[in-house]
Short mmCIF file of C-alpha atoms and ligand atoms in Angstrom, two decimals:
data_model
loop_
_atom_site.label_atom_id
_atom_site.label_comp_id
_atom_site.label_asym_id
_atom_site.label_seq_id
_atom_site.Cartn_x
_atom_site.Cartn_y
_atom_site.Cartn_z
CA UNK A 24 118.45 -7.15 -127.06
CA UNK A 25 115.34 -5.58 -125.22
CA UNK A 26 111.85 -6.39 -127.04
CA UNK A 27 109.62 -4.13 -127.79
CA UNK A 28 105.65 -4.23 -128.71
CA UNK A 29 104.77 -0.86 -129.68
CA UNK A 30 100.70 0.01 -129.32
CA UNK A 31 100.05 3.22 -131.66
CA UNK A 32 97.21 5.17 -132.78
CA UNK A 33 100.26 6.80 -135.30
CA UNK A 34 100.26 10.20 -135.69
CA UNK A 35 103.58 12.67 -136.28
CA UNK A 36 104.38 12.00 -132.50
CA UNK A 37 104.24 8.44 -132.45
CA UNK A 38 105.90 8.11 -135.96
CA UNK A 39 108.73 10.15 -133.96
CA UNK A 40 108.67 7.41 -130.92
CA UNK A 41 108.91 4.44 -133.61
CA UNK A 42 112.20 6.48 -135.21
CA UNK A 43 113.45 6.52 -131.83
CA UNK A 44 112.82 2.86 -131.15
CA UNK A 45 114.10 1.97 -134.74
CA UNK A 46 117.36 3.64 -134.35
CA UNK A 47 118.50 1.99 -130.62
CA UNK A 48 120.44 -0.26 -131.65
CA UNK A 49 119.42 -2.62 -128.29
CA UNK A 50 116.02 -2.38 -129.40
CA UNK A 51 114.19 -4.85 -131.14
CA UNK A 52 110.87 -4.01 -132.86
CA UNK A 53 108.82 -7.24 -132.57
CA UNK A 54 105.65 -5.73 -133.72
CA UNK A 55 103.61 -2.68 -134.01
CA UNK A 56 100.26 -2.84 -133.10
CA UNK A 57 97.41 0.07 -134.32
CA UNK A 58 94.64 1.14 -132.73
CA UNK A 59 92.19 3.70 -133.13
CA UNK A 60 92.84 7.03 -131.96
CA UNK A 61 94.12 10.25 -133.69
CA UNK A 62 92.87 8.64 -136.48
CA UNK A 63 91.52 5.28 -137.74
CA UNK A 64 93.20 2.39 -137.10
CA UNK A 65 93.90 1.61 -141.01
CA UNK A 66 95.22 4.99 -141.59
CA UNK A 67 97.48 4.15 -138.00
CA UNK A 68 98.47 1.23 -139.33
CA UNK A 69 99.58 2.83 -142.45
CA UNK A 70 101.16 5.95 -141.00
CA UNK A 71 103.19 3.18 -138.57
CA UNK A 72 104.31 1.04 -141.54
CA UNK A 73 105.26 4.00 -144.14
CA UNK A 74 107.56 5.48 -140.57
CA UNK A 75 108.86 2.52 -140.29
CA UNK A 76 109.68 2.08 -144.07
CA UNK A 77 111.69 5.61 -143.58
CA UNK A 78 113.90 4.09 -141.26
CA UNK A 79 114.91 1.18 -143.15
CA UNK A 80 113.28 -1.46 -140.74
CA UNK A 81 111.28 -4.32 -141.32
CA UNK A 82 109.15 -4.27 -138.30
CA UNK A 83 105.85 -6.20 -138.99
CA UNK A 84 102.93 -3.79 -138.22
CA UNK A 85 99.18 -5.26 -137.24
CA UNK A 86 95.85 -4.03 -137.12
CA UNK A 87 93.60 -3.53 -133.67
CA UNK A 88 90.93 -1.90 -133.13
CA UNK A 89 88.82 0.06 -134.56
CA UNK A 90 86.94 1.28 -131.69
CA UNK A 91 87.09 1.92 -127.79
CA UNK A 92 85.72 -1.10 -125.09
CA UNK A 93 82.33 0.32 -124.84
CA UNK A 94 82.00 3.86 -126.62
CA UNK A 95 81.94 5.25 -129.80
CA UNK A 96 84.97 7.14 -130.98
CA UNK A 97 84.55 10.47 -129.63
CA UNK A 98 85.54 13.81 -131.98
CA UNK A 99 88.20 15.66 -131.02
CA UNK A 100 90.16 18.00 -133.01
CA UNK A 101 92.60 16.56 -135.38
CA UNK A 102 95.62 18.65 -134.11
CA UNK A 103 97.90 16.49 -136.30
CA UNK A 104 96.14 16.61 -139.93
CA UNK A 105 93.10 14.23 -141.43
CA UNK A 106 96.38 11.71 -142.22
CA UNK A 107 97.39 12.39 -138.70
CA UNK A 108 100.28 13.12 -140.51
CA UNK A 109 100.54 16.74 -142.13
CA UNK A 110 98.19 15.98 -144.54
CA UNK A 111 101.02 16.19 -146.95
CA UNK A 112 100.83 13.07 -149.13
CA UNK A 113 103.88 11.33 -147.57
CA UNK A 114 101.47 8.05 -146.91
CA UNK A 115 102.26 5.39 -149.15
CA UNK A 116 103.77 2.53 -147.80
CA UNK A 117 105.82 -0.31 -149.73
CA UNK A 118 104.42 -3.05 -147.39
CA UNK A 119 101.04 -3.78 -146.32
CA UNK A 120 99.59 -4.89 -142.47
CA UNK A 121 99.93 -8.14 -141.66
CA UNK A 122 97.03 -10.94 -141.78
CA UNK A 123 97.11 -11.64 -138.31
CA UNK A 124 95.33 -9.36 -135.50
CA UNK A 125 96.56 -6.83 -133.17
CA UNK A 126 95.62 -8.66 -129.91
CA UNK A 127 96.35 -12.34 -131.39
CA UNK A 128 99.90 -11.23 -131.69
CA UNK A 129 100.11 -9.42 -128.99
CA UNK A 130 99.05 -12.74 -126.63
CA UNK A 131 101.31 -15.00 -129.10
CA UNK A 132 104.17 -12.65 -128.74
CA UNK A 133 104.17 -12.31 -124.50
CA UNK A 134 103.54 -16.12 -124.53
CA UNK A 135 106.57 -17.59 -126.48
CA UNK A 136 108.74 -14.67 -124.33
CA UNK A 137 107.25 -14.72 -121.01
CA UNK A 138 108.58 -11.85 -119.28
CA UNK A 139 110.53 -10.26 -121.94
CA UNK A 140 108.66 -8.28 -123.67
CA UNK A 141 108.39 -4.43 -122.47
CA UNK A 142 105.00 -3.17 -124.36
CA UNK A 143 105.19 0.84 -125.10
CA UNK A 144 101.64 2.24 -125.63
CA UNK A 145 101.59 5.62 -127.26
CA UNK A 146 97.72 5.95 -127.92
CA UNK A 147 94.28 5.03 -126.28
CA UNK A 148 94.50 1.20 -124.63
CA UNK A 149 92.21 -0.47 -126.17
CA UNK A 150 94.44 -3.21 -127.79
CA UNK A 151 96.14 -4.10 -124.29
CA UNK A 152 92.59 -3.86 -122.59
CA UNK A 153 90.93 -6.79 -125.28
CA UNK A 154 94.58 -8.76 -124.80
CA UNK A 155 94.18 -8.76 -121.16
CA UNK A 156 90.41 -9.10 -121.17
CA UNK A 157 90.71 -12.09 -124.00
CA UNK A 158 93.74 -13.82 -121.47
CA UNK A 159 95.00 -12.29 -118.29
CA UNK A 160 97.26 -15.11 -117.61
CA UNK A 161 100.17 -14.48 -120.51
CA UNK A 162 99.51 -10.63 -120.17
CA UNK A 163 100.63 -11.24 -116.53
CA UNK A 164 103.97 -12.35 -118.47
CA UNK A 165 104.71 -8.42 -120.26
CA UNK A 166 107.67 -7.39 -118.99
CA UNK A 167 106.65 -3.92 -118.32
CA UNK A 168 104.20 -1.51 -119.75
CA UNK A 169 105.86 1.93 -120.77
CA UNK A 170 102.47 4.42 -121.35
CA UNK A 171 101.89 7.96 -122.65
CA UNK A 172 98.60 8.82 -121.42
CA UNK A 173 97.52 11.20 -118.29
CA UNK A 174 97.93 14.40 -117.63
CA UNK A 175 100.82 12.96 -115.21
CA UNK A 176 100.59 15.82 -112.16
CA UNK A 177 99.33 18.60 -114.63
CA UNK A 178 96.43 19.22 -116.36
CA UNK A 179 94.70 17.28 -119.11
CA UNK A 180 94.65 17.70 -123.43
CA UNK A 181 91.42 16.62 -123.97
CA UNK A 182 89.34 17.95 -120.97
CA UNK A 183 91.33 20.17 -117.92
CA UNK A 184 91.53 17.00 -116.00
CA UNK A 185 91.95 14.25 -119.05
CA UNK A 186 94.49 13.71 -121.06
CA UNK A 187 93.44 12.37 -124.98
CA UNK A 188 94.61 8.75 -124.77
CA UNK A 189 93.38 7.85 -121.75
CA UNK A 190 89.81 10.25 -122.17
CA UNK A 191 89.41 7.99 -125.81
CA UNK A 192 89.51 4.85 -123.62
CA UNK A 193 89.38 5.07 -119.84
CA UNK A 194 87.87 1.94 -119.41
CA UNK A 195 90.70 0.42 -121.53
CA UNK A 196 93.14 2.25 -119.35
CA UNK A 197 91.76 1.59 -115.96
CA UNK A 198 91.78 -2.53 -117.54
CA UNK A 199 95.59 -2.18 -118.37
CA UNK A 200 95.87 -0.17 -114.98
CA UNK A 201 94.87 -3.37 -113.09
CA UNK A 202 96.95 -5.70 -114.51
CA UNK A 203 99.32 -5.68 -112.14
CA UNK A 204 102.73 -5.82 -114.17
CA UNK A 205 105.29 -3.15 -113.84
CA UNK A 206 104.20 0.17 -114.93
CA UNK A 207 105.66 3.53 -115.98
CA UNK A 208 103.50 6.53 -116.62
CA UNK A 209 104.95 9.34 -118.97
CA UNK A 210 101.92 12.19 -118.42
CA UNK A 211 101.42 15.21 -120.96
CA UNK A 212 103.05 17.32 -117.85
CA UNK A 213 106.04 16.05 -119.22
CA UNK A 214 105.60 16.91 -122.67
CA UNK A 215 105.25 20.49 -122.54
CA UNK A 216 107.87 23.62 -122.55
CA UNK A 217 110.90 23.09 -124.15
CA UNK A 218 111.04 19.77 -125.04
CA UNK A 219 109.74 19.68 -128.83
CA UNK A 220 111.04 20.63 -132.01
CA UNK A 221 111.57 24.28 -132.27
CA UNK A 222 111.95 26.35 -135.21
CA UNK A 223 115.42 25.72 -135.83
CA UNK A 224 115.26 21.91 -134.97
CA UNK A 225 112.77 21.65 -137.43
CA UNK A 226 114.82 23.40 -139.89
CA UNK A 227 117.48 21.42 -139.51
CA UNK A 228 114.97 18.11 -139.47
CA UNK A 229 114.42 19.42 -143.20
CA UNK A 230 118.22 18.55 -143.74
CA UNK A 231 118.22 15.70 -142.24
CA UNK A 232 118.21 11.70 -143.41
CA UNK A 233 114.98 10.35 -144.86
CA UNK A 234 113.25 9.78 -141.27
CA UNK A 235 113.95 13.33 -140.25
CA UNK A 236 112.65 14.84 -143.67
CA UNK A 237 109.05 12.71 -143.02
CA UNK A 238 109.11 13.99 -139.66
CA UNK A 239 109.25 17.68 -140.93
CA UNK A 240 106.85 17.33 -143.14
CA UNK A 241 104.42 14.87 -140.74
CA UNK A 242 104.85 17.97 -138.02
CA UNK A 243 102.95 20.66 -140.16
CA UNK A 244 99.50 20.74 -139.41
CA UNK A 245 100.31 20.63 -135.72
CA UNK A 246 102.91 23.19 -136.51
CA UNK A 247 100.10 25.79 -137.29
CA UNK A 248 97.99 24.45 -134.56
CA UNK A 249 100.63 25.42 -132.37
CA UNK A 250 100.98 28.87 -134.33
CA UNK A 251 97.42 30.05 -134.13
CA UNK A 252 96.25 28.32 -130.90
CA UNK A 253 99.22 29.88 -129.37
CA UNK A 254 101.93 31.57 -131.47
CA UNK A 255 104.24 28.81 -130.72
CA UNK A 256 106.66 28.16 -133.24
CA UNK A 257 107.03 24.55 -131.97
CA UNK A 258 106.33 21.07 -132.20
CA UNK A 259 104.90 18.85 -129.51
CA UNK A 260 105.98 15.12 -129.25
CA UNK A 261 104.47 13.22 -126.45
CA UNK A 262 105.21 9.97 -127.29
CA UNK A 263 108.58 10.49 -128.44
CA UNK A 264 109.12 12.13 -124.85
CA UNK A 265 107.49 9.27 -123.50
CA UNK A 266 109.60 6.20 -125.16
CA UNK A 267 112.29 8.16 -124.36
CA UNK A 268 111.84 6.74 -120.84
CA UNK A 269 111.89 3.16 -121.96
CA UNK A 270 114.86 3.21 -124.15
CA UNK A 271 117.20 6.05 -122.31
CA UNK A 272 116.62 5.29 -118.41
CA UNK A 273 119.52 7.85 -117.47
CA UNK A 274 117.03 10.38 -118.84
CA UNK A 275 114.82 10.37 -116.45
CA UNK A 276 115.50 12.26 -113.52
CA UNK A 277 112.80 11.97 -111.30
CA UNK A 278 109.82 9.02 -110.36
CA UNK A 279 107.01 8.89 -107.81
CA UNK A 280 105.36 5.47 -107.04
CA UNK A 281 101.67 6.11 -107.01
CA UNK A 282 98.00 4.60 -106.83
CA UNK A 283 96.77 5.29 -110.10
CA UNK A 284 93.01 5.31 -110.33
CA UNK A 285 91.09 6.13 -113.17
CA UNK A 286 87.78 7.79 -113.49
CA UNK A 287 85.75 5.78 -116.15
CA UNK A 288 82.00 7.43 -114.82
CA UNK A 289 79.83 9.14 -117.51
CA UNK A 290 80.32 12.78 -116.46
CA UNK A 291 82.92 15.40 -116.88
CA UNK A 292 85.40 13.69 -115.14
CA UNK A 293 85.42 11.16 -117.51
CA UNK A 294 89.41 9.62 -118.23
CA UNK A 295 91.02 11.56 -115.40
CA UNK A 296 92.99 9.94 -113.67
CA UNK A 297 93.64 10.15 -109.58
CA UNK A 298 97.33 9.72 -108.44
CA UNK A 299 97.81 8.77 -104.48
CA UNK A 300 101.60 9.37 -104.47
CA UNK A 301 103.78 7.37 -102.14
CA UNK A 302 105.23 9.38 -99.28
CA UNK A 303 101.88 11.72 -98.91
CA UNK A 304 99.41 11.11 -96.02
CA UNK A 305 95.77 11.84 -97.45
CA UNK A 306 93.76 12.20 -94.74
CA UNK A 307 90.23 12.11 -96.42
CA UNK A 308 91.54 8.14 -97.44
CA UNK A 309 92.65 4.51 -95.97
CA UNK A 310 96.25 4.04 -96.15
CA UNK A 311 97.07 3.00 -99.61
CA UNK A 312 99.64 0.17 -99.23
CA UNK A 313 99.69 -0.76 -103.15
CA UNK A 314 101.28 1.13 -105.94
CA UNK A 315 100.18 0.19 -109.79
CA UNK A 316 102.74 2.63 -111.22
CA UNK A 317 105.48 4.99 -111.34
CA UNK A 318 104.95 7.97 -112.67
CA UNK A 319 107.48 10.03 -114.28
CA UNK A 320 107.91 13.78 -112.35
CA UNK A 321 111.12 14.86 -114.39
CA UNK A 322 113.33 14.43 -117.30
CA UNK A 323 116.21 15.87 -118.69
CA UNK A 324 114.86 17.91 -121.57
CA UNK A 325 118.67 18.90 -123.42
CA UNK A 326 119.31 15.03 -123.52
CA UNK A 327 116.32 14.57 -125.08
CA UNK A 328 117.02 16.77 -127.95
CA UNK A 329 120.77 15.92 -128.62
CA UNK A 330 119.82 12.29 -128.70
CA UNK A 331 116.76 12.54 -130.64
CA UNK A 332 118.18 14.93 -133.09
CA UNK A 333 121.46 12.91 -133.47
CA UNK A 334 119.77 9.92 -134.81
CA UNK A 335 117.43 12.06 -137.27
CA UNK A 336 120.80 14.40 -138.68
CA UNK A 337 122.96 11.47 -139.34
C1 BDR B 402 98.69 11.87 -126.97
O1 BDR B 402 97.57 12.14 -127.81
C2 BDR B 402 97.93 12.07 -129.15
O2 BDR B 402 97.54 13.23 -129.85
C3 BDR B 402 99.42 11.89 -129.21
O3 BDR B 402 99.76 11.00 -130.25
C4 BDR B 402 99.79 11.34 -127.85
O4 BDR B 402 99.78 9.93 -127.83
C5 BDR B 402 99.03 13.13 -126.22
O5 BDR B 402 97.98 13.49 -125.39
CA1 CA B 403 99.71 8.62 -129.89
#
């Protein structure tokens, strides 16, 4: 069995990345860990635990934090409901968080399995940062780190060059950037087009078992947002898109090993984040001889969709 730490700020996309973890049947769920992000990290926490609940498993779920590293929590607009799930009353979890903290479990977790543990982080990094901040020695024991957070080689969510997790928390990201364990990068590029839900997925969703009903319903506010921001009749799931990656490795198609900086200055570049990509010769730069990631160019989008919408019909 693989095990899994999954970092979420939970909103309808990540609650769709937990299904998908909760239904692989090599997957274990050792913990979820919440963080601040599309919303608060008690409302994450709740949103993670009440997903988890529709899937029948028992994952234990603990709280992070409530801020980024240095910054307040900027405003952005709450494309995925005040809940950050539809706003449609489907919060109410059976079980409650767990006493211990996010980053104490984390550290306990990745020391008693020293590189087992493949850590998935769907929102900004703040958890990882404090783990690796509070002891760099057993985070240097993660397996691999699986993120959802760049624009990858497109352009950004929350600013045209910065995409929302990483723009919440770039110092957090450029922390978990140096750590210096294996590293795949799922950017937004890779999110977009015809990847999400579309209107007769989600119909069928509606029909489906008790995880694909939530979903439905968790989807709506970012439904409209996608109707009136662009008359899409679609859903976007990043993070389902980007655990994908971990959990299905014959769906990705395509990788490029890059130097991944990230801009953490005070100005409007702010959470972008520079790729030097193996095989190109910049000439304005030194050779770059080390690689802190791989970054995800392609996926195959129709696998995606049967696999994801198998486990949500049955
Ligand atoms: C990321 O931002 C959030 O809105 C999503 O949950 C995802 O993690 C996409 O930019
Ligand atoms: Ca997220």
């Amino acid at each position: 069995m693989r095990k899994f730490i999954i970092d979420t700020d939970t909103a309808s996309d990540d609650a769709a990345a937990l299904m998908i973890a909760a239904f692989s049947p090599d997957i274990e769920i050792l913990g979820v860990t919440a963080v601040a992000g599309n919303v608060g990290v008690k409302q994450a926490a709740d949103n993670a635990l009440m997903t988890l609940q529709t899937c029948g498993c028992d994952a234990p779920v603990y709280i992070g934090a409530s801020r980024p590293l240095f910054r307040e929590r900027k405003e952005t607009i709450s494309v995925h409901g005040k809940d950050g799930m539809g706003d449609r009353g489907i919060i109410h979890p059976d079980k409650k968080p767990e006493n211990k903290r996010a980053v104490e479990f984390i550290l306990d977790t990745v020391a008693a399995n020293p590189d087992e543990i493949e850590l998935v982080v769907l929102g900004p990094a703040t958890n990882i940062a404090l783990a690796i901040m509070t002891d760099r020695e057993i985070m240097s024991r993660v397996k691999h780190i699986w993120t959802m957070g760049t624009p990858g080689l497109g352009s950004g969510n929350a600013t045209p060059v910065a995409e929302f997790n990483v723009f919440i928390d770039a110092e957090a990201y450029a922390v978990m950037l140096d750590l210096g364990v294996p590293t795949t990068i799922i950017g937004f590029d890779m999110c977009e087009g015809e990847i999400g839900l579309d209107e007769a997925e989600l119909l069928a969703l509606s029909h489906g078992n008790e995880a694909g009903k939530f979903l439905e319903q968790a989807t709506k506010v970012i439904l409209q947002f996608n109707l009136d921001t662009r008359g899409a009749h679609m859903v976007d799931l990043p993070d389902a898109v980007a655990i994908a990656a971990a959990v299905w490795p014959d769906y990705v198609t395509s990788t490029v090993k890059c130097h991944c900086h990230c801009c953490t200055a005070d100005n409007e570049t702010y959470g972008q984040v520079i790729f030097y990509q193996k095989g190109r010769t910049y000439e304005s730069m030194p050779l770059i001889d080390s690689y802190n990631a791989e970054v995800v160019t392609s996926v195959s989008e129709r696998m995606f969709t049967k696999r994801f919408m198998s486990m949500l019909l049955k």
